[in-house]
mmCIF file of the C-alpha atoms, coordinates in Angstrom:
data_MODEL
# 
_entry.id   MODEL 
# 
loop_
_atom_site.group_PDB 
_atom_site.id 
_atom_site.type_symbol 
_atom_site.label_atom_id 
_atom_site.label_alt_id 
_atom_site.label_comp_id 
_atom_site.label_asym_id 
_atom_site.label_entity_id 
_atom_site.label_seq_id 
_atom_site.pdbx_PDB_ins_code 
_atom_site.Cartn_x 
_atom_site.Cartn_y 
_atom_site.Cartn_z 
_atom_site.occupancy 
_atom_site.B_iso_or_equiv 
_atom_site.pdbx_formal_charge 
_atom_site.auth_seq_id 
_atom_site.auth_comp_id 
_atom_site.auth_asym_id 
_atom_site.auth_atom_id 
_atom_site.pdbx_PDB_model_num 
ATOM 1   C CA . MET A 1 1   ? -39.063 -90.524  105.649 1.00 0.00 ? 1   MET A CA 1 
ATOM 2   C CA . SER A 1 2   ? -37.397 -93.885  106.171 1.00 0.00 ? 2   SER A CA 1 
ATOM 3   C CA . LEU A 1 3   ? -33.721 -93.000  106.342 1.00 0.00 ? 3   LEU A CA 1 
ATOM 4   C CA . LYS A 1 4   ? -31.215 -95.511  107.660 1.00 0.00 ? 4   LYS A CA 1 
ATOM 5   C CA . VAL A 1 5   ? -27.603 -94.656  108.500 1.00 0.00 ? 5   VAL A CA 1 
ATOM 6   C CA . GLU A 1 6   ? -25.064 -97.313  109.411 1.00 0.00 ? 6   GLU A CA 1 
ATOM 7   C CA . VAL A 1 7   ? -21.369 -98.080  109.508 1.00 0.00 ? 7   VAL A CA 1 
ATOM 8   C CA . THR A 1 8   ? -20.489 -100.142 106.452 1.00 0.00 ? 8   THR A CA 1 
ATOM 9   C CA . THR A 1 9   ? -17.573 -102.140 105.091 1.00 0.00 ? 9   THR A CA 1 
ATOM 10  C CA . ASP A 1 10  ? -19.233 -102.251 101.636 1.00 0.00 ? 10  ASP A CA 1 
ATOM 11  C CA . LEU A 1 11  ? -17.407 -99.321  100.080 1.00 0.00 ? 11  LEU A CA 1 
ATOM 12  C CA . GLU A 1 12  ? -18.798 -99.663  96.563  1.00 0.00 ? 12  GLU A CA 1 
ATOM 13  C CA . PRO A 1 13  ? -22.012 -97.642  97.178  1.00 0.00 ? 13  PRO A CA 1 
ATOM 14  C CA . CYS A 1 14  ? -20.050 -95.062  99.223  1.00 0.00 ? 14  CYS A CA 1 
ATOM 15  C CA . PHE A 1 15  ? -17.542 -94.570  96.413  1.00 0.00 ? 15  PHE A CA 1 
ATOM 16  C CA . ALA A 1 16  ? -20.344 -94.416  93.806  1.00 0.00 ? 16  ALA A CA 1 
ATOM 17  C CA . LEU A 1 17  ? -22.042 -91.620  95.779  1.00 0.00 ? 17  LEU A CA 1 
ATOM 18  C CA . ARG A 1 18  ? -18.795 -89.696  96.142  1.00 0.00 ? 18  ARG A CA 1 
ATOM 19  C CA . ARG A 1 19  ? -18.073 -90.095  92.412  1.00 0.00 ? 19  ARG A CA 1 
ATOM 20  C CA . ARG A 1 20  ? -21.524 -88.769  91.507  1.00 0.00 ? 20  ARG A CA 1 
ATOM 21  C CA . VAL A 1 21  ? -21.516 -85.787  93.892  1.00 0.00 ? 21  VAL A CA 1 
ATOM 22  C CA . PHE A 1 22  ? -17.882 -84.708  94.057  1.00 0.00 ? 22  PHE A CA 1 
ATOM 23  C CA . ILE A 1 23  ? -16.381 -85.771  90.725  1.00 0.00 ? 23  ILE A CA 1 
ATOM 24  C CA . GLU A 1 24  ? -19.394 -85.481  88.405  1.00 0.00 ? 24  GLU A CA 1 
ATOM 25  C CA . GLU A 1 25  ? -21.413 -82.643  90.022  1.00 0.00 ? 25  GLU A CA 1 
ATOM 26  C CA . GLN A 1 26  ? -18.692 -80.556  91.648  1.00 0.00 ? 26  GLN A CA 1 
ATOM 27  C CA . ASN A 1 27  ? -15.862 -81.322  89.201  1.00 0.00 ? 27  ASN A CA 1 
ATOM 28  C CA . VAL A 1 28  ? -13.395 -82.449  91.876  1.00 0.00 ? 28  VAL A CA 1 
ATOM 29  C CA . PRO A 1 29  ? -10.435 -84.030  90.057  1.00 0.00 ? 29  PRO A CA 1 
ATOM 30  C CA . GLU A 1 30  ? -10.588 -87.809  90.450  1.00 0.00 ? 30  GLU A CA 1 
ATOM 31  C CA . GLU A 1 31  ? -7.012  -87.984  91.735  1.00 0.00 ? 31  GLU A CA 1 
ATOM 32  C CA . GLU A 1 32  ? -7.949  -85.585  94.569  1.00 0.00 ? 32  GLU A CA 1 
ATOM 33  C CA . GLU A 1 33  ? -11.051 -87.515  95.644  1.00 0.00 ? 33  GLU A CA 1 
ATOM 34  C CA . TRP A 1 34  ? -9.397  -90.856  96.370  1.00 0.00 ? 34  TRP A CA 1 
ATOM 35  C CA . ASP A 1 35  ? -6.655  -91.192  98.968  1.00 0.00 ? 35  ASP A CA 1 
ATOM 36  C CA . ALA A 1 36  ? -5.055  -93.646  101.373 1.00 0.00 ? 36  ALA A CA 1 
ATOM 37  C CA . LEU A 1 37  ? -7.331  -92.535  104.227 1.00 0.00 ? 37  LEU A CA 1 
ATOM 38  C CA . ASP A 1 38  ? -10.189 -94.549  102.696 1.00 0.00 ? 38  ASP A CA 1 
ATOM 39  C CA . ALA A 1 39  ? -8.367  -97.708  103.820 1.00 0.00 ? 39  ALA A CA 1 
ATOM 40  C CA . VAL A 1 40  ? -8.383  -96.670  107.498 1.00 0.00 ? 40  VAL A CA 1 
ATOM 41  C CA . ALA A 1 41  ? -11.609 -94.652  107.671 1.00 0.00 ? 41  ALA A CA 1 
ATOM 42  C CA . ILE A 1 42  ? -14.935 -95.614  109.216 1.00 0.00 ? 42  ILE A CA 1 
ATOM 43  C CA . HIS A 1 43  ? -17.432 -95.355  106.349 1.00 0.00 ? 43  HIS A CA 1 
ATOM 44  C CA . LEU A 1 44  ? -21.087 -94.420  106.810 1.00 0.00 ? 44  LEU A CA 1 
ATOM 45  C CA . LEU A 1 45  ? -23.820 -95.226  104.318 1.00 0.00 ? 45  LEU A CA 1 
ATOM 46  C CA . MET A 1 46  ? -27.264 -93.637  104.379 1.00 0.00 ? 46  MET A CA 1 
ATOM 47  C CA . THR A 1 47  ? -30.116 -95.301  102.521 1.00 0.00 ? 47  THR A CA 1 
ATOM 48  C CA . HIS A 1 48  ? -33.687 -94.235  101.823 1.00 0.00 ? 48  HIS A CA 1 
ATOM 49  C CA . GLU A 1 49  ? -36.018 -97.161  101.239 1.00 0.00 ? 49  GLU A CA 1 
ATOM 50  C CA . GLY A 1 50  ? -32.963 -99.288  100.438 1.00 0.00 ? 50  GLY A CA 1 
ATOM 51  C CA . ARG A 1 51  ? -31.412 -96.839  97.934  1.00 0.00 ? 51  ARG A CA 1 
ATOM 52  C CA . PRO A 1 52  ? -27.971 -95.405  98.786  1.00 0.00 ? 52  PRO A CA 1 
ATOM 53  C CA . VAL A 1 53  ? -28.427 -91.629  99.098  1.00 0.00 ? 53  VAL A CA 1 
ATOM 54  C CA . GLY A 1 54  ? -25.562 -90.360  101.272 1.00 0.00 ? 54  GLY A CA 1 
ATOM 55  C CA . THR A 1 55  ? -22.178 -91.165  102.725 1.00 0.00 ? 55  THR A CA 1 
ATOM 56  C CA . ALA A 1 56  ? -19.457 -89.809  104.969 1.00 0.00 ? 56  ALA A CA 1 
ATOM 57  C CA . ARG A 1 57  ? -16.144 -91.037  106.240 1.00 0.00 ? 57  ARG A CA 1 
ATOM 58  C CA . LEU A 1 58  ? -14.775 -90.716  109.754 1.00 0.00 ? 58  LEU A CA 1 
ATOM 59  C CA . ILE A 1 59  ? -11.077 -90.522  110.596 1.00 0.00 ? 59  ILE A CA 1 
ATOM 60  C CA . ILE A 1 60  ? -9.634  -90.767  114.100 1.00 0.00 ? 60  ILE A CA 1 
ATOM 61  C CA . ASP A 1 61  ? -6.647  -88.468  114.642 1.00 0.00 ? 61  ASP A CA 1 
ATOM 62  C CA . GLY A 1 62  ? -5.502  -88.587  118.262 1.00 0.00 ? 62  GLY A CA 1 
ATOM 63  C CA . GLU A 1 63  ? -8.198  -86.920  120.387 1.00 0.00 ? 63  GLU A CA 1 
ATOM 64  C CA . ALA A 1 64  ? -10.015 -85.557  117.326 1.00 0.00 ? 64  ALA A CA 1 
ATOM 65  C CA . GLY A 1 65  ? -12.530 -87.187  115.050 1.00 0.00 ? 65  GLY A CA 1 
ATOM 66  C CA . LYS A 1 66  ? -12.647 -85.833  111.509 1.00 0.00 ? 66  LYS A CA 1 
ATOM 67  C CA . ILE A 1 67  ? -15.861 -86.041  109.514 1.00 0.00 ? 67  ILE A CA 1 
ATOM 68  C CA . GLY A 1 68  ? -15.223 -85.820  105.795 1.00 0.00 ? 68  GLY A CA 1 
ATOM 69  C CA . ARG A 1 69  ? -16.415 -86.683  102.312 1.00 0.00 ? 69  ARG A CA 1 
ATOM 70  C CA . VAL A 1 70  ? -19.977 -85.884  103.420 1.00 0.00 ? 70  VAL A CA 1 
ATOM 71  C CA . CYS A 1 71  ? -22.351 -86.038  100.473 1.00 0.00 ? 71  CYS A CA 1 
ATOM 72  C CA . VAL A 1 72  ? -26.053 -86.514  99.776  1.00 0.00 ? 72  VAL A CA 1 
ATOM 73  C CA . LEU A 1 73  ? -27.649 -87.055  96.372  1.00 0.00 ? 73  LEU A CA 1 
ATOM 74  C CA . SER A 1 74  ? -29.185 -83.898  94.910  1.00 0.00 ? 74  SER A CA 1 
ATOM 75  C CA . ASP A 1 75  ? -32.758 -85.206  95.055  1.00 0.00 ? 75  ASP A CA 1 
ATOM 76  C CA . MET A 1 76  ? -32.400 -85.770  98.827  1.00 0.00 ? 76  MET A CA 1 
ATOM 77  C CA . ARG A 1 77  ? -30.936 -82.360  99.695  1.00 0.00 ? 77  ARG A CA 1 
ATOM 78  C CA . GLY A 1 78  ? -33.208 -80.142  101.727 1.00 0.00 ? 78  GLY A CA 1 
ATOM 79  C CA . THR A 1 79  ? -35.102 -83.118  103.178 1.00 0.00 ? 79  THR A CA 1 
ATOM 80  C CA . GLY A 1 80  ? -33.183 -83.416  106.443 1.00 0.00 ? 80  GLY A CA 1 
ATOM 81  C CA . ALA A 1 81  ? -31.138 -86.323  105.103 1.00 0.00 ? 81  ALA A CA 1 
ATOM 82  C CA . GLY A 1 82  ? -27.821 -84.488  105.444 1.00 0.00 ? 82  GLY A CA 1 
ATOM 83  C CA . ALA A 1 83  ? -28.599 -83.504  109.038 1.00 0.00 ? 83  ALA A CA 1 
ATOM 84  C CA . ALA A 1 84  ? -29.542 -87.120  109.830 1.00 0.00 ? 84  ALA A CA 1 
ATOM 85  C CA . LEU A 1 85  ? -26.242 -88.330  108.362 1.00 0.00 ? 85  LEU A CA 1 
ATOM 86  C CA . MET A 1 86  ? -24.284 -85.760  110.376 1.00 0.00 ? 86  MET A CA 1 
ATOM 87  C CA . ARG A 1 87  ? -26.161 -86.482  113.629 1.00 0.00 ? 87  ARG A CA 1 
ATOM 88  C CA . PHE A 1 88  ? -25.298 -90.179  113.210 1.00 0.00 ? 88  PHE A CA 1 
ATOM 89  C CA . ALA A 1 89  ? -21.626 -89.320  112.541 1.00 0.00 ? 89  ALA A CA 1 
ATOM 90  C CA . ILE A 1 90  ? -21.447 -87.016  115.582 1.00 0.00 ? 90  ILE A CA 1 
ATOM 91  C CA . GLY A 1 91  ? -23.165 -89.585  117.807 1.00 0.00 ? 91  GLY A CA 1 
ATOM 92  C CA . HIS A 1 92  ? -20.986 -92.439  116.580 1.00 0.00 ? 92  HIS A CA 1 
ATOM 93  C CA . LEU A 1 93  ? -17.776 -90.515  117.263 1.00 0.00 ? 93  LEU A CA 1 
ATOM 94  C CA . ALA A 1 94  ? -18.964 -89.076  120.605 1.00 0.00 ? 94  ALA A CA 1 
ATOM 95  C CA . ALA A 1 95  ? -19.926 -92.573  121.818 1.00 0.00 ? 95  ALA A CA 1 
ATOM 96  C CA . ARG A 1 96  ? -16.280 -93.675  121.586 1.00 0.00 ? 96  ARG A CA 1 
ATOM 97  C CA . GLY A 1 97  ? -15.557 -91.672  124.731 1.00 0.00 ? 97  GLY A CA 1 
ATOM 98  C CA . ASP A 1 98  ? -11.916 -90.963  123.824 1.00 0.00 ? 98  ASP A CA 1 
ATOM 99  C CA . LEU A 1 99  ? -12.342 -87.891  121.607 1.00 0.00 ? 99  LEU A CA 1 
ATOM 100 C CA . THR A 1 100 ? -12.397 -84.266  122.787 1.00 0.00 ? 100 THR A CA 1 
ATOM 101 C CA . LYS A 1 101 ? -13.460 -82.599  119.535 1.00 0.00 ? 101 LYS A CA 1 
ATOM 102 C CA . LEU A 1 102 ? -14.783 -83.197  116.040 1.00 0.00 ? 102 LEU A CA 1 
ATOM 103 C CA . LYS A 1 103 ? -13.414 -81.398  113.008 1.00 0.00 ? 103 LYS A CA 1 
ATOM 104 C CA . LEU A 1 104 ? -14.460 -80.968  109.412 1.00 0.00 ? 104 LEU A CA 1 
ATOM 105 C CA . SER A 1 105 ? -13.574 -78.983  106.339 1.00 0.00 ? 105 SER A CA 1 
ATOM 106 C CA . ALA A 1 106 ? -16.753 -77.301  105.114 1.00 0.00 ? 106 ALA A CA 1 
ATOM 107 C CA . GLN A 1 107 ? -17.479 -75.980  101.669 1.00 0.00 ? 107 GLN A CA 1 
ATOM 108 C CA . THR A 1 108 ? -18.187 -72.327  102.498 1.00 0.00 ? 108 THR A CA 1 
ATOM 109 C CA . TYR A 1 109 ? -21.779 -72.428  101.210 1.00 0.00 ? 109 TYR A CA 1 
ATOM 110 C CA . ALA A 1 110 ? -22.506 -75.192  103.766 1.00 0.00 ? 110 ALA A CA 1 
ATOM 111 C CA . ILE A 1 111 ? -21.118 -73.423  106.860 1.00 0.00 ? 111 ILE A CA 1 
ATOM 112 C CA . GLY A 1 112 ? -24.616 -72.478  108.063 1.00 0.00 ? 112 GLY A CA 1 
ATOM 113 C CA . PHE A 1 113 ? -25.719 -76.126  107.801 1.00 0.00 ? 113 PHE A CA 1 
ATOM 114 C CA . TYR A 1 114 ? -22.846 -77.267  110.019 1.00 0.00 ? 114 TYR A CA 1 
ATOM 115 C CA . GLU A 1 115 ? -23.335 -74.360  112.455 1.00 0.00 ? 115 GLU A CA 1 
ATOM 116 C CA . LYS A 1 116 ? -26.894 -75.605  113.110 1.00 0.00 ? 116 LYS A CA 1 
ATOM 117 C CA . LEU A 1 117 ? -25.319 -78.921  114.164 1.00 0.00 ? 117 LEU A CA 1 
ATOM 118 C CA . GLY A 1 118 ? -23.040 -77.165  116.674 1.00 0.00 ? 118 GLY A CA 1 
ATOM 119 C CA . PHE A 1 119 ? -19.860 -76.638  114.670 1.00 0.00 ? 119 PHE A CA 1 
ATOM 120 C CA . THR A 1 120 ? -17.946 -73.323  114.720 1.00 0.00 ? 120 THR A CA 1 
ATOM 121 C CA . ALA A 1 121 ? -15.889 -72.049  111.791 1.00 0.00 ? 121 ALA A CA 1 
ATOM 122 C CA . TYR A 1 122 ? -12.320 -70.934  112.418 1.00 0.00 ? 122 TYR A CA 1 
ATOM 123 C CA . GLY A 1 123 ? -9.316  -69.835  110.401 1.00 0.00 ? 123 GLY A CA 1 
ATOM 124 C CA . PRO A 1 124 ? -9.177  -68.423  106.887 1.00 0.00 ? 124 PRO A CA 1 
ATOM 125 C CA . GLU A 1 125 ? -11.031 -69.593  103.809 1.00 0.00 ? 125 GLU A CA 1 
ATOM 126 C CA . TYR A 1 126 ? -8.918  -71.832  101.556 1.00 0.00 ? 126 TYR A CA 1 
ATOM 127 C CA . ASP A 1 127 ? -9.164  -73.666  98.256  1.00 0.00 ? 127 ASP A CA 1 
ATOM 128 C CA . ASP A 1 128 ? -9.567  -77.449  98.247  1.00 0.00 ? 128 ASP A CA 1 
ATOM 129 C CA . ALA A 1 129 ? -10.016 -79.092  94.832  1.00 0.00 ? 129 ALA A CA 1 
ATOM 130 C CA . GLY A 1 130 ? -11.123 -75.762  93.367  1.00 0.00 ? 130 GLY A CA 1 
ATOM 131 C CA . ILE A 1 131 ? -13.841 -75.228  96.009  1.00 0.00 ? 131 ILE A CA 1 
ATOM 132 C CA . ALA A 1 132 ? -13.715 -72.635  98.825  1.00 0.00 ? 132 ALA A CA 1 
ATOM 133 C CA . HIS A 1 133 ? -13.617 -74.247  102.304 1.00 0.00 ? 133 HIS A CA 1 
ATOM 134 C CA . ARG A 1 134 ? -13.232 -73.312  105.975 1.00 0.00 ? 134 ARG A CA 1 
ATOM 135 C CA . ASP A 1 135 ? -12.286 -75.500  108.901 1.00 0.00 ? 135 ASP A CA 1 
ATOM 136 C CA . MET A 1 136 ? -14.902 -76.111  111.592 1.00 0.00 ? 136 MET A CA 1 
ATOM 137 C CA . VAL A 1 137 ? -14.794 -77.672  115.060 1.00 0.00 ? 137 VAL A CA 1 
ATOM 138 C CA . LEU A 1 138 ? -17.237 -79.055  117.633 1.00 0.00 ? 138 LEU A CA 1 
ATOM 139 C CA . SER A 1 139 ? -16.083 -79.648  121.219 1.00 0.00 ? 139 SER A CA 1 
ATOM 140 C CA . LEU A 1 140 ? -17.337 -82.864  122.801 1.00 0.00 ? 140 LEU A CA 1 
# 
């Protein structure tokens, strides 16, 4: 499969993917999806044969990198695309050399996916935009 992941400044396809997955599929309220962090985030775009199929955003917070807004189109789930996107995100943040850990907020059904990538869940389950989540961390 010809997947390509890269840092992008073209936010239109990233936002279109997030709209389709989070707002349309998962019913996240639009006002909760968009925030000021988009202006300072590092945005990743994954394409398959030129078609945008996944995105994530990376936020630097002191010695921690936060991976968020991770989404992959439904027809690409289960193909390894999500793992490829996450491996790129982890590698990109680790290569900075100034971070000690990576964090994310996982939808509870996806905890096993993130555990396979080395993340560990901690703390209680909580509601974010009507969806159950848990925090996860990966030490670098």
